[in-house]
XYZ file of N, CA and C in Angstrom:
474
model
N -0.056 12.124 18.565
C -0.714 10.967 18.033
C -1.190 9.951 18.946
N -2.306 9.927 18.619
C -2.212 8.435 19.896
C -1.961 6.490 18.858
N -2.193 5.940 19.636
C -2.153 4.990 19.298
C -2.488 3.935 18.532
N -3.624 4.482 17.699
C -4.327 3.897 17.007
C -3.301 4.619 15.211
N -3.307 5.878 15.606
C -1.963 7.059 14.805
C -0.902 6.339 14.380
N -0.348 5.425 15.329
C 0.932 5.345 15.091
C 1.209 3.742 14.477
N -0.605 3.050 14.915
C -0.534 1.823 14.604
C -0.733 1.942 12.456
N -1.522 3.068 12.154
C -1.543 2.881 10.677
C -0.434 4.120 9.315
N 0.359 4.679 11.024
C 0.807 5.113 10.257
C 2.274 4.257 9.938
N 2.548 3.467 11.317
C 3.551 1.568 10.705
C 3.431 0.869 9.651
N 1.465 0.713 9.911
C 1.408 0.099 7.861
C 1.518 1.259 6.794
N 1.562 2.062 6.945
C 2.005 3.132 5.786
C 3.575 2.305 5.857
N 3.815 2.962 7.011
C 6.182 2.770 6.662
C 6.378 0.865 6.108
N 5.567 0.328 6.350
C 5.221 -1.158 6.178
C 5.105 -1.330 4.525
N 4.135 -0.681 4.663
C 3.994 -1.048 3.200
C 5.041 0.023 2.009
N 5.299 0.888 2.702
C 6.983 1.930 2.010
C 8.166 0.780 1.993
N 7.944 0.271 2.914
C 9.597 -0.797 2.575
C 8.878 -2.316 1.544
N 7.582 -2.735 1.584
C 7.073 -3.902 1.038
C 7.414 -2.843 -1.225
N 7.184 -1.324 -1.876
C 7.383 -0.947 -2.547
C 8.123 -0.864 -3.151
N 9.846 -1.407 -1.698
C 11.289 -1.175 -2.722
C 11.377 -2.598 -2.107
N 11.347 -3.758 -1.416
C 11.610 -4.711 -1.175
C 10.759 -5.574 -2.974
N 9.672 -4.898 -3.670
C 9.690 -5.551 -4.656
C 9.723 -5.130 -5.810
N 10.615 -4.156 -5.599
C 11.157 -3.687 -7.085
C 10.305 -2.434 -7.409
N 8.744 -2.848 -7.031
C 7.778 -1.231 -7.995
C 8.023 0.100 -7.959
N 8.580 0.399 -6.653
C 9.087 1.721 -7.096
C 9.365 2.265 -5.746
N 9.338 3.915 -5.514
C 9.704 4.336 -4.660
C 9.987 4.096 -3.167
N 10.153 4.977 -2.251
C 10.404 4.180 -1.013
C 8.587 4.433 -0.264
N 7.501 4.750 -1.204
C 5.974 5.307 -0.492
C 5.380 4.045 -0.438
N 4.650 4.358 0.860
C 2.949 3.627 1.335
C 2.465 4.242 1.961
N 0.674 3.765 1.787
C 0.061 4.697 2.486
C -1.204 4.043 2.941
N -2.263 4.081 3.471
C -3.329 3.527 3.756
C -4.689 4.752 4.509
N -5.732 4.152 4.001
C -6.998 4.960 3.710
C -7.583 4.438 5.036
N -8.250 5.267 5.966
C -8.589 4.446 7.418
C -10.331 5.316 7.260
N -11.250 4.760 7.832
C -12.792 5.029 7.712
C -13.146 4.240 9.534
N -13.717 4.613 10.001
C -14.007 4.400 11.617
C -13.177 2.968 11.855
N -12.158 3.489 11.832
C -10.513 3.061 12.503
C -10.464 1.484 12.344
N -10.706 1.621 10.565
C -10.873 -0.220 9.894
C -9.754 0.600 8.697
N -8.510 -0.279 7.759
C -7.860 0.373 7.239
C -9.125 0.068 5.874
N -10.125 0.356 4.977
C -10.363 0.425 3.494
C -9.850 0.645 2.196
N -8.416 1.217 2.657
C -7.361 0.589 1.600
C -5.898 1.006 1.834
N -5.402 0.539 0.428
C -3.215 0.205 1.126
C -2.996 1.208 -0.463
N -2.197 1.008 -0.363
C -1.091 0.832 -1.827
C 0.056 1.409 -1.058
N 1.118 1.177 -2.103
C 2.408 2.000 -2.322
C 2.594 1.971 -3.264
N 3.931 2.390 -3.350
C 4.463 2.802 -5.122
C 4.225 2.026 -6.041
N 3.497 1.745 -6.984
C 4.191 1.136 -7.954
C 4.370 1.898 -9.760
N 4.934 3.275 -9.647
C 5.374 3.625 -10.532
C 6.274 2.566 -11.581
N 7.519 2.365 -10.978
C 8.310 1.193 -11.548
C 7.608 -0.213 -12.350
N 6.797 -0.749 -11.096
C 6.218 -2.605 -11.654
C 4.561 -2.078 -12.524
N 4.700 -1.044 -13.386
C 3.356 -0.318 -13.880
C 3.957 0.707 -15.015
N 4.872 0.683 -15.341
C 5.439 2.162 -15.919
C 4.599 3.195 -16.005
N 3.894 3.746 -15.160
C 2.555 4.353 -15.144
C 2.925 5.118 -13.617
N 3.416 7.201 -14.006
C 3.742 8.105 -13.357
C 3.096 8.068 -12.603
N 1.331 8.110 -12.409
C 0.768 8.012 -11.633
C 0.357 7.710 -10.483
N 0.881 5.699 -10.620
C 1.031 4.879 -9.478
C 1.584 5.014 -8.490
N 1.883 6.287 -7.750
C 1.625 6.693 -6.499
C 1.015 5.823 -5.456
N 1.828 6.283 -3.434
C 1.571 4.843 -2.769
C 0.019 5.233 -2.479
N -0.322 7.028 -2.677
C -1.571 7.596 -1.940
C -3.114 7.374 -3.321
N -2.192 7.930 -4.350
C -3.627 6.850 -5.549
C -3.501 5.972 -5.776
N -2.915 5.140 -5.378
C -3.246 3.379 -5.276
C -4.659 3.430 -4.484
N -3.917 3.569 -2.914
C -4.424 3.723 -1.739
C -6.012 4.123 -1.717
N -5.935 5.256 -2.396
C -7.099 6.163 -3.016
C -8.316 4.957 -3.753
N -7.782 5.020 -4.589
C -8.554 3.563 -5.858
C -8.985 2.456 -5.170
N -7.847 1.780 -4.487
C -8.007 0.815 -3.706
C -9.219 1.374 -2.341
N -9.540 2.153 -2.473
C -10.711 2.329 -1.062
C -11.668 2.537 -1.297
N -12.268 3.054 -2.558
C -13.070 4.198 -3.550
C -14.023 2.532 -3.755
N -12.649 1.130 -5.181
C -13.254 0.301 -5.351
C -14.007 -0.505 -3.750
N -13.809 -0.970 -2.217
C -13.527 -1.202 -1.412
C -14.894 -0.878 -0.792
N -15.272 0.469 -1.040
C -16.112 1.096 -0.459
C -17.089 1.464 -1.627
N -16.860 1.187 -2.483
C -18.115 1.686 -3.971
C -18.440 2.771 -3.612
N -16.945 3.927 -3.926
C -17.910 5.752 -3.446
C -16.923 6.184 -4.734
N -17.031 7.524 -5.513
C -15.889 7.936 -5.758
C -15.048 9.423 -4.329
N -15.867 9.356 -3.664
C -15.543 10.191 -2.256
C -14.998 10.046 -0.878
N -14.210 9.540 -0.165
C -14.207 9.168 1.069
C -14.234 10.484 2.491
N -14.971 11.137 1.928
C -16.069 11.958 2.982
C -16.117 10.616 4.662
N -14.770 11.233 5.796
C -15.335 10.590 6.616
C -14.077 10.169 6.909
N -13.179 9.701 6.075
C -11.509 8.610 5.612
C -10.146 9.923 6.551
N -9.047 9.425 6.812
C -7.960 9.331 7.375
C -7.740 8.474 6.416
N -5.981 9.965 6.050
C -5.160 8.930 5.601
C -3.033 9.018 5.682
N -3.062 7.755 5.767
C -1.954 7.695 6.451
C -0.808 8.000 5.364
N 0.228 8.486 5.205
C 1.563 8.401 4.225
C 2.602 8.582 4.753
N 3.685 7.763 4.727
C 4.903 7.083 4.883
C 5.666 8.526 4.559
N 4.824 9.677 3.154
C 5.421 10.723 3.012
C 4.395 11.964 2.201
N 5.292 13.386 2.815
C 3.830 14.409 2.244
C 3.557 13.978 1.182
N 2.635 13.955 0.750
C 2.043 13.861 -0.733
C 2.588 15.393 -1.553
N 2.496 14.510 -3.237
C 3.127 15.642 -3.560
C 1.956 16.511 -4.569
N 1.775 16.791 -5.380
C 0.574 17.624 -6.023
C 0.193 17.050 -7.017
N 0.378 16.018 -7.031
C -0.516 15.323 -7.925
C -1.723 15.018 -7.012
N -0.928 13.654 -5.927
C -1.154 13.558 -4.554
C -2.761 14.037 -3.840
N -1.902 15.058 -3.720
C -3.193 16.443 -2.633
C -3.861 16.048 -3.655
N -3.494 16.787 -4.802
C -4.628 16.567 -6.218
C -5.911 16.120 -5.947
N -5.145 14.602 -6.362
C -6.008 13.510 -5.853
C -7.216 13.645 -4.566
N -5.872 13.339 -3.193
C -6.552 14.113 -1.911
C -8.098 14.942 -2.141
N -7.361 16.123 -2.895
C -9.179 16.751 -2.564
C -9.592 16.384 -3.162
N -9.861 15.530 -4.832
C -10.976 15.304 -5.700
C -10.974 14.451 -4.919
N -11.167 13.242 -3.487
C -11.363 12.031 -2.889
C -12.403 12.935 -1.781
N -11.858 14.072 -1.325
C -12.964 14.922 -0.419
C -12.238 13.818 0.859
N -11.195 13.416 0.825
C -10.629 13.195 2.322
C -9.855 13.978 2.852
N -10.597 14.426 4.126
C -10.607 15.502 5.287
C -9.473 15.867 6.013
N -8.899 14.589 6.455
C -7.636 14.762 7.482
C -6.689 13.859 6.603
N -5.133 14.790 6.866
C -3.188 13.970 5.928
C -2.672 13.115 7.090
N -2.084 12.386 7.411
C -1.179 12.327 8.315
C 0.140 11.795 7.576
N 0.980 12.144 8.017
C 2.325 11.888 6.664
C 3.827 11.839 7.225
N 4.686 10.872 7.563
C 5.987 10.945 8.411
C 7.083 12.030 7.673
N 7.247 11.219 6.759
C 8.599 12.023 6.272
C 8.212 13.874 5.570
N 8.982 14.405 5.207
C 8.378 15.967 4.575
C 9.307 15.305 3.111
N 8.978 16.251 2.315
C 8.773 16.654 1.427
C 10.201 16.985 0.756
N 10.385 17.726 1.667
C 12.434 17.770 2.691
C 12.930 16.783 1.958
N 13.102 15.450 3.485
C 13.363 14.527 3.889
C 12.966 13.687 2.091
N 11.987 13.846 0.809
C 11.474 13.391 0.294
C 12.914 14.096 -1.103
N 12.716 15.700 -1.503
C 13.484 15.946 -2.171
C 15.322 15.628 -1.515
N 15.401 15.218 -0.742
C 17.239 14.208 -0.446
C 17.575 12.860 -1.071
N 15.920 13.003 -1.526
C 16.592 11.716 -2.281
C 15.674 11.509 -3.611
N 15.839 13.068 -3.936
C 16.417 12.460 -5.726
C 14.431 13.248 -5.727
N 13.419 12.721 -4.831
C 11.356 13.183 -5.480
C 11.933 14.645 -4.763
N 11.976 16.079 -6.370
C 11.817 16.586 -6.183
C 10.072 17.628 -6.536
N 9.146 17.806 -6.178
C 8.692 18.376 -6.419
C 8.267 20.315 -5.632
N 9.620 20.589 -5.486
C 8.943 21.873 -5.659
C 9.247 22.626 -7.539
N 9.387 22.314 -8.429
C 9.130 22.526 -9.798
C 7.931 22.311 -9.947
N 7.332 21.021 -9.579
C 5.574 21.624 -10.416
C 4.922 22.768 -9.182
N 5.230 22.850 -8.037
C 4.067 23.320 -7.352
C 4.803 24.931 -7.911
N 6.181 25.068 -8.117
C 6.367 26.744 -8.886
C 5.828 26.890 -9.868
N 5.602 25.503 -10.501
C 5.371 25.903 -12.638
C 3.323 26.426 -12.280
N 2.831 25.370 -11.035
C 1.393 25.717 -11.009
C 0.981 26.865 -10.745
N 2.073 27.766 -10.358
C 1.841 29.640 -9.896
C 1.749 29.972 -11.375
N 2.761 30.029 -11.768
C 3.026 30.699 -12.954
C 1.314 30.539 -13.941
N 1.336 32.063 -14.731
C 0.577 32.002 -15.810
C 0.486 31.216 -17.046
N -0.094 30.572 -17.413
C -0.455 29.479 -18.895
C 0.926 29.049 -19.278
N 0.877 31.091 -20.062
C 1.642 30.961 -21.073
C 3.293 31.485 -20.726
N 3.190 30.959 -19.241
C 4.494 30.558 -19.040
C 5.510 29.966 -18.277
N 4.680 28.312 -18.357
C 5.205 27.177 -18.204
C 5.724 26.897 -19.705
N 6.277 25.940 -18.202
C 7.524 24.916 -19.680
C 6.821 24.242 -20.170
N 5.266 23.264 -19.527
C 4.798 22.516 -20.355
C 3.838 23.692 -21.606
N 3.814 23.352 -22.599
C 2.939 24.397 -23.701
C 1.747 24.241 -23.381
N 1.236 24.976 -22.757
C -0.768 25.234 -22.704
C -1.640 25.400 -24.176
N -2.452 25.012 -25.385
C -3.446 25.416 -25.971
C -4.595 25.355 -25.673
N -5.417 26.419 -25.875
C -6.779 26.120 -25.305
C -7.071 26.100 -27.490
N -7.699 24.773 -27.593
C -8.482 25.020 -28.657
C -10.320 24.782 -28.939
N -10.937 25.689 -28.442
C -12.419 25.985 -28.259
C -12.991 24.778 -29.591
N -13.803 23.352 -28.861
C -14.531 22.593 -30.251
C -15.409 22.288 -29.965
N -16.277 22.641 -30.946
C -18.084 22.274 -30.685
C -18.757 21.175 -29.690
N -18.159 20.390 -30.690
C -18.522 18.352 -30.101
C -17.727 18.839 -28.476
N -16.950 19.302 -28.515
C -16.532 19.128 -27.084
C -18.013 19.988 -26.223
N -17.718 21.053 -26.396
C -19.229 22.314 -26.035
C -20.936 21.962 -26.038
N -20.500 20.391 -26.737
C -22.224 20.196 -26.451
C -22.127 18.915 -25.761
N -21.069 18.061 -25.251
C -20.570 17.560 -24.335
C -21.508 17.764 -23.193
N -20.607 18.851 -22.943
C -20.793 19.415 -21.108
C -21.883 20.211 -21.334
N -22.920 20.573 -22.562
C -23.540 21.455 -22.387
C -25.021 20.530 -22.131
N -25.007 18.768 -22.996
C -25.678 18.095 -22.396
C -25.826 17.894 -20.749
N -23.963 17.232 -20.411
C -24.359 16.718 -19.296
C -25.217 18.020 -18.021
N -24.533 19.218 -17.832
C -24.906 20.116 -17.377
C -26.508 20.469 -17.766
N -27.549 20.321 -18.825
C -28.696 20.393 -18.937
C -28.838 18.670 -18.453
N -28.267 17.439 -18.473
C -28.903 16.216 -17.450
C -28.833 16.354 -16.133
N -27.968 16.806 -15.935
C -27.937 17.331 -14.356
C -28.257 17.961 -13.825
N -29.015 19.101 -14.376
C -29.294 20.682 -13.993
C -30.478 20.199 -14.883
N -32.369 19.873 -14.831
C -32.728 20.212 -15.367
C -33.563 21.748 -16.009
N -33.593 22.576 -16.836
C -34.083 23.633 -17.212
C -33.115 24.442 -16.688
N -31.910 24.122 -16.789
C -31.045 25.121 -16.876
C -30.619 25.557 -18.404
N -30.413 25.243 -20.026
C -30.004 25.613 -20.728
C -31.696 25.744 -21.702
């Protein structure tokens, strides 16, 4: 890692300390960088907001998207104090962030009681074998909205 990488990782670590100093959530912090400049910051706010999705990476993605006025963070880098969980990795993919730098591993997080293996294992299973019951309920109104969206975005496709 170069000097800039270290600087951004240190900022992510500082934010992880903020999370626990404020009793907002677990020891996780994150920054998103574009062209050498921090464009988004976040730390874990799960306990402060009673929001299980308020992880550091998600908070930083929300902040960067707001600051850059875009839902895609192409060309950005994400620096996080710990290897992202499955939810955060999905958010990173949705945000189109091409590079993630992380400090602590998922094994380090597991040693603190943050267990992601269960989720990874569940996602590999067929829907009917998962712990969370998944029920497909076809609905005509829902289908019509999808059809409208498809037609609106692809004229001539319907």
